[in-house]
PDB file of C-alpha atoms in Angstrom:
ATOM      1  CA  ALA D   1      -5.606  15.845  -2.353  1.00  0.00           C
ATOM      2  CA  GLN D   2      -4.765  13.053  -4.693  1.00  0.00           C
ATOM      3  CA  THR D   3      -7.444  10.428  -4.855  1.00  0.00           C
ATOM      4  CA  VAL D   4      -7.764   6.986  -6.263  1.00  0.00           C
ATOM      5  CA  THR D   5     -10.844   5.101  -7.430  1.00  0.00           C
ATOM      6  CA  GLN D   6     -11.755   0.985  -8.303  1.00  0.00           C
ATOM      7  CA  SER D   7     -15.007   0.722  -9.416  1.00  0.00           C
ATOM      8  CA  GLN D   8     -14.961  -3.082  -9.499  1.00  0.00           C
ATOM      9  CA  PRO D   9     -15.008  -4.615  -5.933  1.00  0.00           C
ATOM     10  CA  GLU D  10     -14.884  -8.279  -7.496  1.00  0.00           C
ATOM     11  CA  MET D  11     -13.878  -9.756 -10.736  1.00  0.00           C
ATOM     12  CA  SER D  12     -13.594 -13.217 -12.317  1.00  0.00           C
ATOM     13  CA  VAL D  13     -11.839 -14.887 -14.890  1.00  0.00           C
ATOM     14  CA  GLN D  14     -11.393 -17.813 -16.270  1.00  0.00           C
ATOM     15  CA  GLU D  15      -7.979 -19.704 -15.774  1.00  0.00           C
ATOM     16  CA  ALA D  16      -6.268 -18.977 -19.151  1.00  0.00           C
ATOM     17  CA  GLU D  17      -8.326 -16.105 -19.920  1.00  0.00           C
ATOM     18  CA  THR D  18      -7.481 -12.355 -19.965  1.00  0.00           C
ATOM     19  CA  VAL D  19      -8.657  -9.884 -17.117  1.00  0.00           C
ATOM     20  CA  THR D  20      -8.890  -5.870 -16.989  1.00  0.00           C
ATOM     21  CA  LEU D  21      -9.049  -4.378 -13.779  1.00  0.00           C
ATOM     22  CA  SER D  22     -10.406  -0.659 -13.489  1.00  0.00           C
ATOM     23  CA  CYS D  23      -8.647   2.452 -11.601  1.00  0.00           C
ATOM     24  CA  THR D  24      -9.447   6.128 -11.419  1.00  0.00           C
ATOM     25  CA  TYR D  25      -7.706   8.530 -10.094  1.00  0.00           C
ATOM     26  CA  ASP D  26      -7.500  12.171  -9.834  1.00  0.00           C
ATOM     27  CA  THR D  27      -4.289  14.792  -9.333  1.00  0.00           C
ATOM     28  CA  SER D  28      -3.444  18.308 -10.324  1.00  0.00           C
ATOM     29  CA  GLU D  29      -0.174  17.076 -10.446  1.00  0.00           C
ATOM     30  CA  SER D  30       1.804  16.575 -13.457  1.00  0.00           C
ATOM     31  CA  ASP D  31       4.836  14.452 -12.461  1.00  0.00           C
ATOM     32  CA  TYR D  32       3.696  10.905 -10.516  1.00  0.00           C
ATOM     33  CA  TYR D  33       3.638   7.016 -10.331  1.00  0.00           C
ATOM     34  CA  LEU D  34       1.051   4.627 -10.180  1.00  0.00           C
ATOM     35  CA  PHE D  35       1.161   1.167  -9.270  1.00  0.00           C
ATOM     36  CA  TRP D  36      -0.228  -2.005  -8.518  1.00  0.00           C
ATOM     37  CA  TYR D  37       0.195  -4.329  -5.685  1.00  0.00           C
ATOM     38  CA  LYS D  38      -1.568  -7.741  -5.137  1.00  0.00           C
ATOM     39  CA  GLN D  39      -2.211  -9.200  -1.627  1.00  0.00           C
ATOM     40  CA  PRO D  40      -2.778 -12.941  -1.440  1.00  0.00           C
ATOM     41  CA  PRO D  41      -4.852 -14.367   1.046  1.00  0.00           C
ATOM     42  CA  SER D  42      -1.355 -14.017   2.981  1.00  0.00           C
ATOM     43  CA  ARG D  43      -2.046 -10.426   3.321  1.00  0.00           C
ATOM     44  CA  GLN D  44       1.608  -9.662   1.801  1.00  0.00           C
ATOM     45  CA  MET D  45       2.166  -6.486  -0.051  1.00  0.00           C
ATOM     46  CA  ILE D  46       3.400  -7.328  -3.162  1.00  0.00           C
ATOM     47  CA  LEU D  47       4.193  -4.959  -6.042  1.00  0.00           C
ATOM     48  CA  VAL D  48       3.192  -5.999  -9.369  1.00  0.00           C
ATOM     49  CA  ILE D  49       4.051  -3.123 -11.860  1.00  0.00           C
ATOM     50  CA  ARG D  50       4.529   0.430 -11.658  1.00  0.00           C
ATOM     51  CA  GLN D  51       4.303   2.994 -14.566  1.00  0.00           C
ATOM     52  CA  GLU D  52       5.965   6.673 -14.590  1.00  0.00           C
ATOM     53  CA  ALA D  53       3.354   9.537 -15.385  1.00  0.00           C
ATOM     54  CA  TYR D  54       6.118  10.739 -17.645  1.00  0.00           C
ATOM     55  CA  LYS D  55       6.603   8.128 -19.568  1.00  0.00           C
ATOM     56  CA  GLN D  56       4.665   7.670 -22.345  1.00  0.00           C
ATOM     57  CA  GLN D  57       5.310   3.901 -22.861  1.00  0.00           C
ATOM     58  CA  ASN D  58       2.795   1.269 -21.197  1.00  0.00           C
ATOM     59  CA  ALA D  59       4.566  -0.358 -18.416  1.00  0.00           C
ATOM     60  CA  THR D  60       4.841  -4.405 -18.798  1.00  0.00           C
ATOM     61  CA  GLU D  61       5.946  -7.320 -16.283  1.00  0.00           C
ATOM     62  CA  ASN D  62       5.748 -10.877 -17.743  1.00  0.00           C
ATOM     63  CA  ARG D  63       1.886 -11.624 -18.311  1.00  0.00           C
ATOM     64  CA  PHE D  64       0.954  -8.073 -16.768  1.00  0.00           C
ATOM     65  CA  SER D  65       0.722  -5.103 -18.163  1.00  0.00           C
ATOM     66  CA  VAL D  66      -0.769  -1.512 -17.972  1.00  0.00           C
ATOM     67  CA  ASN D  67      -2.936   0.809 -19.943  1.00  0.00           C
ATOM     68  CA  PHE D  68      -2.245   4.143 -18.593  1.00  0.00           C
ATOM     69  CA  GLN D  69      -4.401   7.171 -20.182  1.00  0.00           C
ATOM     70  CA  LYS D  70      -2.624  10.472 -18.445  1.00  0.00           C
ATOM     71  CA  ALA D  71      -5.372  12.582 -20.267  1.00  0.00           C
ATOM     72  CA  ALA D  72      -8.148  10.316 -18.899  1.00  0.00           C
ATOM     73  CA  LYS D  73      -6.447  10.092 -15.864  1.00  0.00           C
ATOM     74  CA  SER D  74      -7.247   6.082 -16.184  1.00  0.00           C
ATOM     75  CA  PHE D  75      -4.538   3.088 -15.489  1.00  0.00           C
ATOM     76  CA  SER D  76      -5.967  -0.236 -15.745  1.00  0.00           C
ATOM     77  CA  LEU D  77      -4.043  -3.830 -14.822  1.00  0.00           C
ATOM     78  CA  LYS D  78      -4.241  -6.462 -17.715  1.00  0.00           C
ATOM     79  CA  ILE D  79      -3.356  -9.623 -16.785  1.00  0.00           C
ATOM     80  CA  SER D  80      -2.772 -11.661 -19.664  1.00  0.00           C
ATOM     81  CA  ASP D  81      -2.997 -15.970 -19.287  1.00  0.00           C
ATOM     82  CA  SER D  82      -4.634 -16.052 -16.075  1.00  0.00           C
ATOM     83  CA  GLN D  83      -3.416 -18.885 -13.566  1.00  0.00           C
ATOM     84  CA  LEU D  84      -5.042 -19.470 -10.101  1.00  0.00           C
ATOM     85  CA  GLY D  85      -2.153 -17.840  -8.213  1.00  0.00           C
ATOM     86  CA  ASP D  86      -3.060 -14.302  -9.748  1.00  0.00           C
ATOM     87  CA  ALA D  87      -5.959 -15.220  -7.627  1.00  0.00           C
ATOM     88  CA  ALA D  88      -5.810 -12.140  -4.662  1.00  0.00           C
ATOM     89  CA  MET D  89      -6.951  -7.970  -4.040  1.00  0.00           C
ATOM     90  CA  TYR D  90      -5.934  -5.995  -6.079  1.00  0.00           C
ATOM     91  CA  PHE D  91      -4.826  -2.272  -5.172  1.00  0.00           C
ATOM     92  CA  CYS D  92      -4.012   0.529  -7.713  1.00  0.00           C
ATOM     93  CA  ALA D  93      -1.693   3.267  -5.836  1.00  0.00           C
ATOM     94  CA  TYR D  94      -0.605   6.674  -6.660  1.00  0.00           C
ATOM     95  CA  ARG D  95       2.672   8.521  -5.280  1.00  0.00           C
ATOM     96  CA  SER D  96       3.579  12.655  -6.095  1.00  0.00           C
ATOM     97  CA  ALA D  97       7.089  12.475  -7.547  1.00  0.00           C
ATOM     98  CA  GLY D  98       8.658  14.814  -5.507  1.00  0.00           C
ATOM     99  CA  GLY D  99       8.254  17.161  -2.066  1.00  0.00           C
ATOM    100  CA  THR D 100       8.501  16.433   1.175  1.00  0.00           C
ATOM    101  CA  SER D 101       5.064  13.922   1.049  1.00  0.00           C
ATOM    102  CA  GLY D 102       6.639  12.808  -1.899  1.00  0.00           C
ATOM    103  CA  SER D 103       7.194   8.802  -0.690  1.00  0.00           C
ATOM    104  CA  ARG D 104       3.807   8.292   0.679  1.00  0.00           C
ATOM    105  CA  LEU D 105       1.000   6.607  -1.208  1.00  0.00           C
ATOM    106  CA  THR D 106      -2.497   6.776  -1.990  1.00  0.00           C
ATOM    107  CA  PHE D 107      -4.667   3.580  -2.387  1.00  0.00           C
ATOM    108  CA  GLY D 108      -7.937   2.814  -4.322  1.00  0.00           C
ATOM    109  CA  GLU D 109     -10.402   0.383  -2.211  1.00  0.00           C
ATOM    110  CA  GLY D 110      -9.310  -2.450  -4.131  1.00  0.00           C
ATOM    111  CA  THR D 111     -10.792  -5.608  -6.073  1.00  0.00           C
ATOM    112  CA  GLN D 112     -10.714  -8.778  -5.557  1.00  0.00           C
ATOM    113  CA  LEU D 113      -9.821 -11.119  -8.336  1.00  0.00           C
ATOM    114  CA  THR D 114     -11.141 -14.565  -8.274  1.00  0.00           C
ATOM    115  CA  VAL D 115      -9.328 -17.278 -11.084  1.00  0.00           C
ATOM    116  CA  ASN D 116     -12.143 -19.920 -11.858  1.00  0.00           C
ATOM    117  CA  PRO D 117     -10.582 -23.232 -12.663  1.00  0.00           C
TER     118      PRO D 117
ATOM    119  CA  ASN M   1      18.389  -9.149   4.724  1.00  0.00           C
ATOM    120  CA  ALA M   2      15.306  -9.291   7.276  1.00  0.00           C
ATOM    121  CA  GLY M   3      13.840  -6.339   5.129  1.00  0.00           C
ATOM    122  CA  VAL M   4      10.675  -4.939   6.986  1.00  0.00           C
ATOM    123  CA  THR M   5       9.251  -7.162  10.080  1.00  0.00           C
ATOM    124  CA  GLN M   6       6.969  -6.421  12.347  1.00  0.00           C
ATOM    125  CA  THR M   7       5.387  -7.686  15.598  1.00  0.00           C
ATOM    126  CA  PRO M   8       3.174  -9.269  17.097  1.00  0.00           C
ATOM    127  CA  LYS M   9       1.023 -10.960  14.149  1.00  0.00           C
ATOM    128  CA  PHE M  10      -1.841 -10.665  15.808  1.00  0.00           C
ATOM    129  CA  GLN M  11      -3.249  -9.085  19.194  1.00  0.00           C
ATOM    130  CA  VAL M  12      -6.280  -8.624  20.858  1.00  0.00           C
ATOM    131  CA  LEU M  13      -7.128  -5.870  23.114  1.00  0.00           C
ATOM    132  CA  LYS M  14      -9.865  -4.720  25.360  1.00  0.00           C
ATOM    133  CA  THR M  15     -11.369  -1.170  25.015  1.00  0.00           C
ATOM    134  CA  GLY M  16      -9.294   1.664  26.688  1.00  0.00           C
ATOM    135  CA  GLN M  17      -5.774  -0.727  26.651  1.00  0.00           C
ATOM    136  CA  SER M  18      -2.694   0.766  25.603  1.00  0.00           C
ATOM    137  CA  MET M  19       0.412  -1.196  23.169  1.00  0.00           C
ATOM    138  CA  THR M  20       2.521  -0.657  20.447  1.00  0.00           C
ATOM    139  CA  LEU M  21       2.963  -2.361  17.432  1.00  0.00           C
ATOM    140  CA  GLN M  22       6.516  -2.792  16.280  1.00  0.00           C
ATOM    141  CA  CYS M  23       8.531  -2.257  13.368  1.00  0.00           C
ATOM    142  CA  ALA M  24      11.920  -1.979  12.188  1.00  0.00           C
ATOM    143  CA  GLN M  25      13.626  -2.203   8.908  1.00  0.00           C
ATOM    144  CA  ASP M  26      16.951  -3.168   7.955  1.00  0.00           C
ATOM    145  CA  MET M  27      17.877  -1.358   4.524  1.00  0.00           C
ATOM    146  CA  ASN M  28      19.181   1.870   5.933  1.00  0.00           C
ATOM    147  CA  HIS M  29      15.665   3.353   4.416  1.00  0.00           C
ATOM    148  CA  GLU M  30      14.961   6.990   5.305  1.00  0.00           C
ATOM    149  CA  TYR M  31      11.469   6.656   4.792  1.00  0.00           C
ATOM    150  CA  MET M  32       8.956   4.927   6.829  1.00  0.00           C
ATOM    151  CA  SER M  33       5.319   4.695   7.388  1.00  0.00           C
ATOM    152  CA  TRP M  34       2.003   3.125   8.570  1.00  0.00           C
ATOM    153  CA  TYR M  35      -0.996   2.133   7.019  1.00  0.00           C
ATOM    154  CA  ARG M  36      -3.951   0.703   8.217  1.00  0.00           C
ATOM    155  CA  GLN M  37      -6.218  -1.959   6.121  1.00  0.00           C
ATOM    156  CA  ASP M  38     -10.007  -1.984   6.382  1.00  0.00           C
ATOM    157  CA  PRO M  39     -12.522  -3.746   4.171  1.00  0.00           C
ATOM    158  CA  GLY M  40     -13.788  -1.479   1.441  1.00  0.00           C
ATOM    159  CA  MET M  41     -11.326   0.986   2.403  1.00  0.00           C
ATOM    160  CA  GLY M  42      -7.732   0.406   0.402  1.00  0.00           C
ATOM    161  CA  LEU M  43      -4.557   1.315   2.821  1.00  0.00           C
ATOM    162  CA  ARG M  44      -4.435   4.593   4.639  1.00  0.00           C
ATOM    163  CA  LEU M  45      -1.567   6.376   5.936  1.00  0.00           C
ATOM    164  CA  ILE M  46      -2.066   6.806   9.658  1.00  0.00           C
ATOM    165  CA  HIS M  47       1.675   8.310  10.064  1.00  0.00           C
ATOM    166  CA  TYR M  48       5.107   8.777   8.627  1.00  0.00           C
ATOM    167  CA  SER M  49       8.499   9.407   9.001  1.00  0.00           C
ATOM    168  CA  VAL M  50      11.298  11.320   6.568  1.00  0.00           C
ATOM    169  CA  GLY M  51      14.368  10.424   8.751  1.00  0.00           C
ATOM    170  CA  ALA M  52      15.212   9.946  12.574  1.00  0.00           C
ATOM    171  CA  GLY M  53      13.344  12.512  14.760  1.00  0.00           C
ATOM    172  CA  ILE M  54      11.137  13.532  12.183  1.00  0.00           C
ATOM    173  CA  THR M  55       7.784  12.559  11.618  1.00  0.00           C
ATOM    174  CA  ASP M  56       4.559  14.033  10.119  1.00  0.00           C
ATOM    175  CA  GLN M  57       0.084  13.006  10.225  1.00  0.00           C
ATOM    176  CA  GLY M  58      -1.097  11.107   7.116  1.00  0.00           C
ATOM    177  CA  GLU M  59      -4.318  11.148   6.565  1.00  0.00           C
ATOM    178  CA  VAL M  60      -5.856   9.013   9.422  1.00  0.00           C
ATOM    179  CA  PRO M  61      -3.529  10.254  12.392  1.00  0.00           C
ATOM    180  CA  ASN M  62      -6.353  10.424  15.221  1.00  0.00           C
ATOM    181  CA  GLY M  63      -5.821   7.911  18.393  1.00  0.00           C
ATOM    182  CA  TYR M  64      -2.324   7.126  16.815  1.00  0.00           C
ATOM    183  CA  ASN M  65       1.405   8.506  18.087  1.00  0.00           C
ATOM    184  CA  VAL M  66       4.708   7.465  16.510  1.00  0.00           C
ATOM    185  CA  SER M  67       8.131   8.376  17.251  1.00  0.00           C
ATOM    186  CA  ARG M  68      11.440   7.842  14.989  1.00  0.00           C
ATOM    187  CA  SER M  69      14.280   7.311  17.251  1.00  0.00           C
ATOM    188  CA  THR M  70      16.685   5.752  14.982  1.00  0.00           C
ATOM    189  CA  THR M  71      16.709   4.975  11.482  1.00  0.00           C
ATOM    190  CA  GLU M  72      15.416   1.235  11.871  1.00  0.00           C
ATOM    191  CA  ASP M  73      12.818   1.212  13.906  1.00  0.00           C
ATOM    192  CA  PHE M  74       9.179   3.351  13.432  1.00  0.00           C
ATOM    193  CA  PRO M  75       7.156   2.121  16.385  1.00  0.00           C
ATOM    194  CA  LEU M  76       2.984   2.710  16.461  1.00  0.00           C
ATOM    195  CA  ARG M  77       1.063   3.314  19.826  1.00  0.00           C
ATOM    196  CA  LEU M  78      -1.988   3.195  20.123  1.00  0.00           C
ATOM    197  CA  LEU M  79      -2.516   5.124  23.743  1.00  0.00           C
ATOM    198  CA  SER M  80      -6.333   4.217  24.686  1.00  0.00           C
ATOM    199  CA  ALA M  81      -7.583   1.618  21.914  1.00  0.00           C
ATOM    200  CA  ALA M  82     -11.226   1.838  20.692  1.00  0.00           C
ATOM    201  CA  PRO M  83     -13.228  -0.744  18.440  1.00  0.00           C
ATOM    202  CA  SER M  84     -12.958   1.517  15.566  1.00  0.00           C
ATOM    203  CA  GLN M  85      -9.035   0.758  15.695  1.00  0.00           C
ATOM    204  CA  THR M  86      -9.723  -2.818  14.518  1.00  0.00           C
ATOM    205  CA  SER M  87      -7.580  -3.623  11.260  1.00  0.00           C
ATOM    206  CA  VAL M  88      -4.610  -5.071   9.854  1.00  0.00           C
ATOM    207  CA  TYR M  89      -1.414  -2.526   9.867  1.00  0.00           C
ATOM    208  CA  PHE M  90       1.044  -2.471   7.485  1.00  0.00           C
ATOM    209  CA  CYS M  91       4.587  -0.836   7.743  1.00  0.00           C
ATOM    210  CA  ALA M  92       6.393   0.287   4.850  1.00  0.00           C
ATOM    211  CA  SER M  93       9.926   1.605   4.405  1.00  0.00           C
ATOM    212  CA  SER M  94      11.521   2.656   0.916  1.00  0.00           C
ATOM    213  CA  TYR M  95      14.531   5.586   0.303  1.00  0.00           C
ATOM    214  CA  PHE M  96      13.241   8.827   0.043  1.00  0.00           C
ATOM    215  CA  LEU M  97      11.472   9.407  -3.149  1.00  0.00           C
ATOM    216  CA  GLU M  98      12.665   6.147  -3.998  1.00  0.00           C
ATOM    217  CA  GLU M  99       9.480   4.474  -6.318  1.00  0.00           C
ATOM    218  CA  THR M 100       9.314   0.980  -4.806  1.00  0.00           C
ATOM    219  CA  GLN M 101       8.340   0.316  -0.903  1.00  0.00           C
ATOM    220  CA  TYR M 102       8.831  -2.543   0.699  1.00  0.00           C
ATOM    221  CA  PHE M 103       5.973  -4.057   3.431  1.00  0.00           C
ATOM    222  CA  GLY M 104       5.828  -5.437   6.023  1.00  0.00           C
ATOM    223  CA  PRO M 105       4.109  -8.865   6.987  1.00  0.00           C
ATOM    224  CA  GLY M 106       1.123  -6.525   8.729  1.00  0.00           C
ATOM    225  CA  THR M 107      -0.422  -6.668  12.155  1.00  0.00           C
ATOM    226  CA  ARG M 108      -3.916  -7.968  12.928  1.00  0.00           C
ATOM    227  CA  LEU M 109      -5.453  -6.016  15.834  1.00  0.00           C
ATOM    228  CA  LEU M 110      -8.868  -6.783  17.198  1.00  0.00           C
ATOM    229  CA  VAL M 111     -10.002  -4.302  19.800  1.00  0.00           C
ATOM    230  CA  LEU M 112     -13.050  -5.329  21.875  1.00  0.00           C
TER     231      LEU M 112
END
């Protein structure tokens, strides 16, 4: 079974600064997807960014980028120019690329990000 | 397009009571799933379905039942509520094997 670990329960950053959230995972599969979800106080789960394991290039979405290290099974999220609206719980998630259970997500424990003005 | 809807938003139950959490989607997604979110544990999969008439257990299925009689609906039943089932419940859906899953707004359940 796959596992996802987020070792930072809480992080804080000053507005306009850069912060990196860590995520490691364990799997024996070679083809899979990795995601970062944001959960603001409204509780809505919002997809921030996704990475296909077969792609060497790190995914980028505006101020959000990832550092995907497949051999190390590491998938960190970098938020540049942090904004007050980035304050939220962030979850790292894993999904297999195929099979009957291919759509199920395995989540990490979450990292609570605080943005200080 | 309403996306994924969940009702109720909040519910208080007494130990031993039963209830059904509703989930519906209007995107014709084959895959639907239920997760529970507890502090410090992220989201954990309870049950999932890959199509009408097909369901399977996830990581934490005990105490919950599901059925999938239509593509649109995937209700989650608590047969005899326990305080350990106090949690926030999320329903999600997607096309089978599609990368992105769409989440509902969640149901907060308190069992006394």
